[in-house]
Coordinates of C-alpha atoms and ligand atoms in Angstrom, one line a residue:
X135 CA 31.4 21.9 3.3
X136 CA 34.5 24.1 2.8
X137 CA 34.5 27.4 4.3
X138 CA 34.7 30.0 1.3
X139 CA 34.0 33.1 3.7
X140 CA 30.9 34.1 1.5
X141 CA 27.5 33.9 3.1
X142 CA 25.1 31.6 1.3
X143 CA 21.9 33.3 -0.2
X144 CA 19.1 33.6 2.1
X145 CA 16.3 31.9 0.3
X146 CA 13.6 33.9 2.1
X147 CA 14.7 37.0 0.1
X148 CA 14.3 35.4 -3.2
X149 CA 10.6 36.3 -3.7
X150 CA 11.4 39.9 -2.9
X151 CA 13.1 40.6 -6.3
X152 CA 9.8 39.6 -8.2
X153 CA 7.4 41.1 -5.7
X154 CA 8.9 44.6 -5.2
X155 CA 9.7 45.1 -8.8
X156 CA 6.1 44.7 -9.6
X157 CA 4.4 47.1 -6.9
X158 CA 4.6 50.3 -9.0
X159 CA 7.9 51.9 -7.6
X160 CA 9.0 54.5 -10.2
X161 CA 11.4 57.4 -10.7
X162 CA 11.4 60.4 -8.1
X163 CA 9.4 58.3 -5.7
X164 CA 10.0 58.8 -1.8
X165 CA 9.9 55.4 -0.2
X166 CA 9.7 54.2 3.5
X167 CA 11.4 51.0 4.5
X168 CA 10.1 49.9 7.7
X169 CA 12.4 47.9 9.9
X170 CA 15.0 48.1 7.3
X171 CA 17.8 46.0 9.2
X172 CA 21.0 46.0 7.2
X173 CA 19.5 47.8 4.3
X174 CA 19.2 45.0 1.7
X175 CA 15.5 45.7 0.8
X176 CA 16.4 49.6 1.1
X177 CA 19.2 49.2 -1.6
X178 CA 16.8 46.9 -3.7
X179 CA 14.1 50.0 -3.5
X180 CA 16.8 52.5 -4.3
X181 CA 17.8 50.6 -7.5
X182 CA 14.2 50.3 -8.6
X183 CA 13.4 54.0 -8.1
X184 CA 16.8 55.2 -9.5
X185 CA 18.2 58.8 -9.3
X186 CA 16.0 61.6 -8.2
X187 CA 14.1 59.5 -5.8
X188 CA 14.7 59.0 -2.0
X189 CA 14.6 56.0 0.2
X190 CA 14.3 56.4 4.1
X191 CA 15.2 53.2 6.1
X192 CA 13.9 53.1 9.7
X193 CA 15.0 50.5 12.3
X194 CA 15.3 50.4 16.0
X195 CA 18.6 48.4 15.9
X196 CA 21.5 50.8 15.7
X197 CA 24.1 47.7 15.0
X198 CA 21.8 47.0 12.0
X199 CA 21.8 50.6 10.9
X200 CA 25.6 50.8 11.2
X201 CA 25.8 47.8 8.8
X202 CA 23.2 49.5 6.5
X203 CA 25.2 52.8 6.4
X204 CA 28.5 51.0 5.7
X205 CA 27.3 49.6 2.6
X206 CA 28.5 51.1 -0.5
X207 CA 26.2 53.5 -2.3
X208 CA 25.5 53.3 -6.0
X209 CA 25.1 56.5 -8.2
X210 CA 22.4 54.9 -10.5
X211 CA 20.1 54.4 -7.3
X212 CA 18.0 56.9 -5.4
X213 CA 19.5 58.5 -2.5
X214 CA 19.3 56.6 0.9
X215 CA 19.2 57.6 4.4
X216 CA 18.7 55.7 7.6
X217 CA 16.9 56.8 10.9
X218 CA 17.0 55.1 14.2
X219 CA 13.5 54.8 15.5
X220 CA 11.3 52.2 17.1
X221 CA 7.8 51.6 15.7
X222 CA 6.3 51.2 19.2
X223 CA 7.3 54.5 20.3
X224 CA 7.4 58.2 19.0
X225 CA 8.4 58.6 15.4
X226 CA 10.6 61.2 13.8
X227 CA 8.7 63.7 11.4
X228 CA 9.6 61.8 8.1
X229 CA 7.1 63.4 5.8
X230 CA 4.9 61.6 3.4
X231 CA 5.8 58.8 1.1
X232 CA 4.9 57.5 -2.3
X233 CA 5.5 53.9 -1.1
X234 CA 5.8 52.2 2.2
X235 CA 7.5 49.0 2.3
X236 CA 8.8 46.2 4.7
X237 CA 10.0 42.7 4.9
X238 CA 9.8 40.3 7.9
X239 CA 9.2 43.3 10.2
X240 CA 5.4 43.1 11.3
X241 CA 5.8 39.7 12.3
X242 CA 8.2 40.9 14.9
X243 CA 6.0 43.6 16.3
X244 CA 3.4 42.7 19.2
X245 CA 0.9 44.8 17.4
X246 CA 1.1 45.0 13.7
X247 CA -2.4 46.3 13.2
X248 CA -1.3 49.3 15.4
X249 CA 1.9 49.8 13.5
X250 CA 0.0 49.7 10.1
X251 CA -2.5 52.2 11.3
X252 CA 0.4 54.5 12.2
X253 CA 2.2 54.0 8.9
X254 CA -1.0 55.5 7.1
X255 CA -0.1 58.7 8.7
X256 CA 2.9 58.6 6.2
X257 CA 0.6 57.9 3.3
X258 CA -1.1 60.1 0.9
X259 CA -3.9 59.3 -1.7
X260 CA -2.3 56.7 -4.1
X261 CA 0.6 55.7 -1.8
X262 CA 1.7 52.1 -2.3
X263 CA 2.0 49.7 0.7
X264 CA 3.9 46.5 0.2
X265 CA 5.0 43.8 2.7
X266 CA 6.7 40.5 2.7
X267 CA 5.9 38.6 5.8
X268 CA 5.9 35.1 6.7
X269 CA 3.9 32.5 8.9
X270 CA 4.5 29.3 11.0
X271 CA 3.1 26.2 8.9
X272 CA 3.3 22.5 9.0
X273 CA 6.9 22.6 7.4
X274 CA 9.5 21.8 6.5
X275 CA 8.5 19.2 3.7
X276 CA 10.4 17.3 1.1
X277 CA 10.9 13.9 -0.5
X278 CA 12.4 12.1 2.6
X279 CA 11.9 12.5 6.6
X280 CA 13.5 15.8 7.8
X281 CA 13.8 15.6 11.7
X282 CA 16.9 17.9 11.7
X283 CA 15.3 20.4 9.5
X284 CA 12.0 20.2 11.6
X285 CA 13.9 20.8 14.9
X286 CA 15.8 23.9 13.4
X287 CA 12.2 25.3 12.0
X288 CA 10.9 24.8 15.5
X289 CA 13.8 26.5 17.2
X290 CA 13.5 29.5 14.8
X291 CA 9.7 29.9 15.1
X292 CA 9.8 29.4 18.8
X293 CA 12.1 32.1 19.1
X294 CA 10.0 34.6 17.2
X295 CA 7.0 33.6 19.4
X296 CA 9.1 33.8 22.6
X297 CA 10.1 37.5 21.5
X298 CA 6.3 38.2 21.4
X299 CA 6.3 38.2 17.4
X300 CA 3.2 37.2 15.7
X301 CA 3.7 33.8 14.0
X302 CA 0.3 33.8 12.1
X303 CA 1.3 37.4 10.7
X304 CA 1.4 36.0 7.1
X305 CA -2.0 34.7 7.1
X306 CA -3.6 37.8 8.5
X307 CA -1.6 40.3 6.4
X308 CA -4.3 40.9 3.6
X309 CA -6.8 41.8 6.5
X310 CA -4.5 44.1 8.3
X311 CA -3.7 45.8 5.1
X312 CA -7.4 46.3 4.3
X313 CA -8.2 47.5 7.7
X314 CA -5.5 50.2 7.7
X315 CA -7.3 51.9 4.5
X316 CA -5.4 50.3 1.7
X317 CA -7.0 48.6 -1.3
X318 CA -5.3 45.3 -1.8
X319 CA -3.6 45.1 -5.4
X320 CA -1.5 41.9 -5.0
X321 CA -1.8 39.0 -2.6
X322 CA 0.0 35.8 -3.1
X323 CA 2.2 33.3 -1.3
X324 CA 5.4 31.7 -2.2
X325 CA 7.2 28.5 -1.1
X326 CA 11.0 29.4 0.2
X327 CA 12.8 26.4 -1.1
X328 CA 16.3 25.1 -0.5
X329 CA 17.5 23.4 -3.8
X330 CA 19.8 20.6 -3.9
X331 CA 22.6 22.3 -5.6
X332 CA 22.5 25.3 -3.3
X333 CA 24.6 25.8 -0.1
X334 CA 22.1 25.7 2.7
X335 CA 21.4 29.0 4.5
X336 CA 20.3 27.0 7.6
X337 CA 23.5 26.8 9.3
X338 CA 24.1 30.7 9.0
X339 CA 20.5 31.2 10.2
X340 CA 20.8 29.1 13.3
X341 CA 24.2 30.7 14.1
X342 CA 22.8 34.2 13.7
X343 CA 19.7 33.2 15.8
X344 CA 21.4 31.3 18.5
X345 CA 22.0 34.0 20.9
X346 CA 18.3 34.9 20.6
X347 CA 17.3 31.2 21.1
X348 CA 19.4 31.0 24.3
X349 CA 18.3 34.3 25.8
X350 CA 14.7 33.3 25.3
X351 CA 15.1 29.9 26.7
X352 CA 14.1 28.1 23.5
X353 CA 17.4 26.1 23.8
X354 CA 20.2 25.7 26.2
X355 CA 23.6 26.5 24.9
X356 CA 24.9 22.9 25.4
X357 CA 22.1 21.5 23.3
X358 CA 23.2 23.2 20.1
X359 CA 26.5 22.8 18.5
X360 CA 26.2 24.7 15.3
X361 CA 29.1 22.8 13.6
X362 CA 27.5 19.3 13.9
X363 CA 24.1 20.7 13.4
X364 CA 25.3 21.9 10.0
X365 CA 26.8 18.6 9.1
X366 CA 23.4 16.9 10.3
X367 CA 21.5 19.2 8.0
X368 CA 23.7 18.5 5.1
X369 CA 23.6 14.6 5.7
X370 CA 19.7 14.8 6.1
X371 CA 19.1 16.8 2.8
X372 CA 21.6 14.6 0.9
X373 CA 19.7 11.5 1.9
X374 CA 16.2 12.9 1.3
X375 CA 17.5 14.5 -2.1
X376 CA 15.4 16.9 -4.2
X377 CA 13.8 20.4 -3.1
X378 CA 13.0 21.1 0.5
X379 CA 10.1 23.4 1.2
X380 CA 11.6 25.4 4.2
X381 CA 9.0 28.2 4.7
X382 CA 6.2 30.2 3.2
X383 CA 6.3 34.0 2.2
X384 CA 3.4 36.1 2.1
X385 CA 3.4 39.1 -0.4
X386 CA 0.6 41.9 0.0
X387 CA 0.7 45.2 -1.7
X388 CA -2.1 47.8 -1.6
X389 CA -2.9 51.3 -2.5
X390 CA -3.9 54.0 0.0
X391 CA -7.1 56.0 -0.3
X392 CA -9.9 53.3 -1.0
X393 CA -10.7 50.1 0.8
X394 CA -10.8 46.9 -1.1
Ligands
SAM192 C1 14.2 39.9 10.3 S1 14.9 41.6 10.2 C2 14.4 42.1 8.6 C3 15.3 43.3 8.2 C4 15.1 43.7 6.6 N1 13.7 44.3 6.6 C5 15.2 42.7 5.7 O1 14.6 42.1 5.0 O2 16.5 42.5 5.4 C6 13.8 42.5 11.2 C7 14.2 44.0 11.6 O3 13.0 44.6 12.0 C8 13.5 45.6 13.1 N2 12.7 45.8 14.1 C9 11.9 45.0 14.9 N3 11.1 45.6 15.7 C10 11.2 46.9 15.4 C11 10.6 47.9 15.9 N4 9.6 48.0 16.9 N5 10.7 49.2 15.3 C12 11.7 49.4 14.4 N6 12.3 48.3 13.8 C13 11.9 47.2 14.3 C14 14.7 44.9 13.8 O4 15.6 45.6 14.3 C15 15.4 44.0 12.5 O5 16.2 44.9 11.9

């Protein structure tokens, strides 16, 4: 595939647009983005809230926050600021929020229940909580056999597990949200698909995760050549044809103040 320089769309972010647009974000809200990374979801929330609101993105990675801060701001969006903090340790005084959101972050924490309980300290009656998380499943699946895709899927999830992440988090999200004092308003799952006309995000994902995979002993450096793996993935999906169901997203929102 020719290198156009542009990063292919991460299909795991596709459900976010519909989900976060429907959780009740509105003008002047203060929103906390937990584990904001490079700020992709933070900027989406800022656009949904609009001028007059404030979004605070918190992450434990200084590198990710540097990328987030480097992104251009939009005058039609809420103001955005980023704070460096680790949700396993002391948190800065951030005040109360009208909404607390996050994407693919609870699954990376060793104790998501404890994190959600701590997050309820930032809530007030009526605060919206909304998370998109994922879980390991019997995937990927498609029209044909997909051993190379299956190998990549295993490598990715084995890395999350080796980092003490919770590979079942998506299945348990509803229970965790309820137990931390939020009444569930939406709870559904969406398949993350790779369509035949799209450039696959998987070679990018493997390249991004490879250092972590090697560090955690999931693979040895000589076992994975990203370039040939990209070619094998491409060949495999051309042969299989059609849509590949790659992963599952679990989307749950709730409101603070009553249990449901
Ligand atoms: C898969 S990334 C998701 C980033 C962002 N939410 C998104 O969807 O684009 C997970 C993020 O969680 C952050 N993270 C993991 N553990 C954390 C912790 N204990 N405290 C704060 N952030 C954490 C990581 O630094 C990383 O940026």
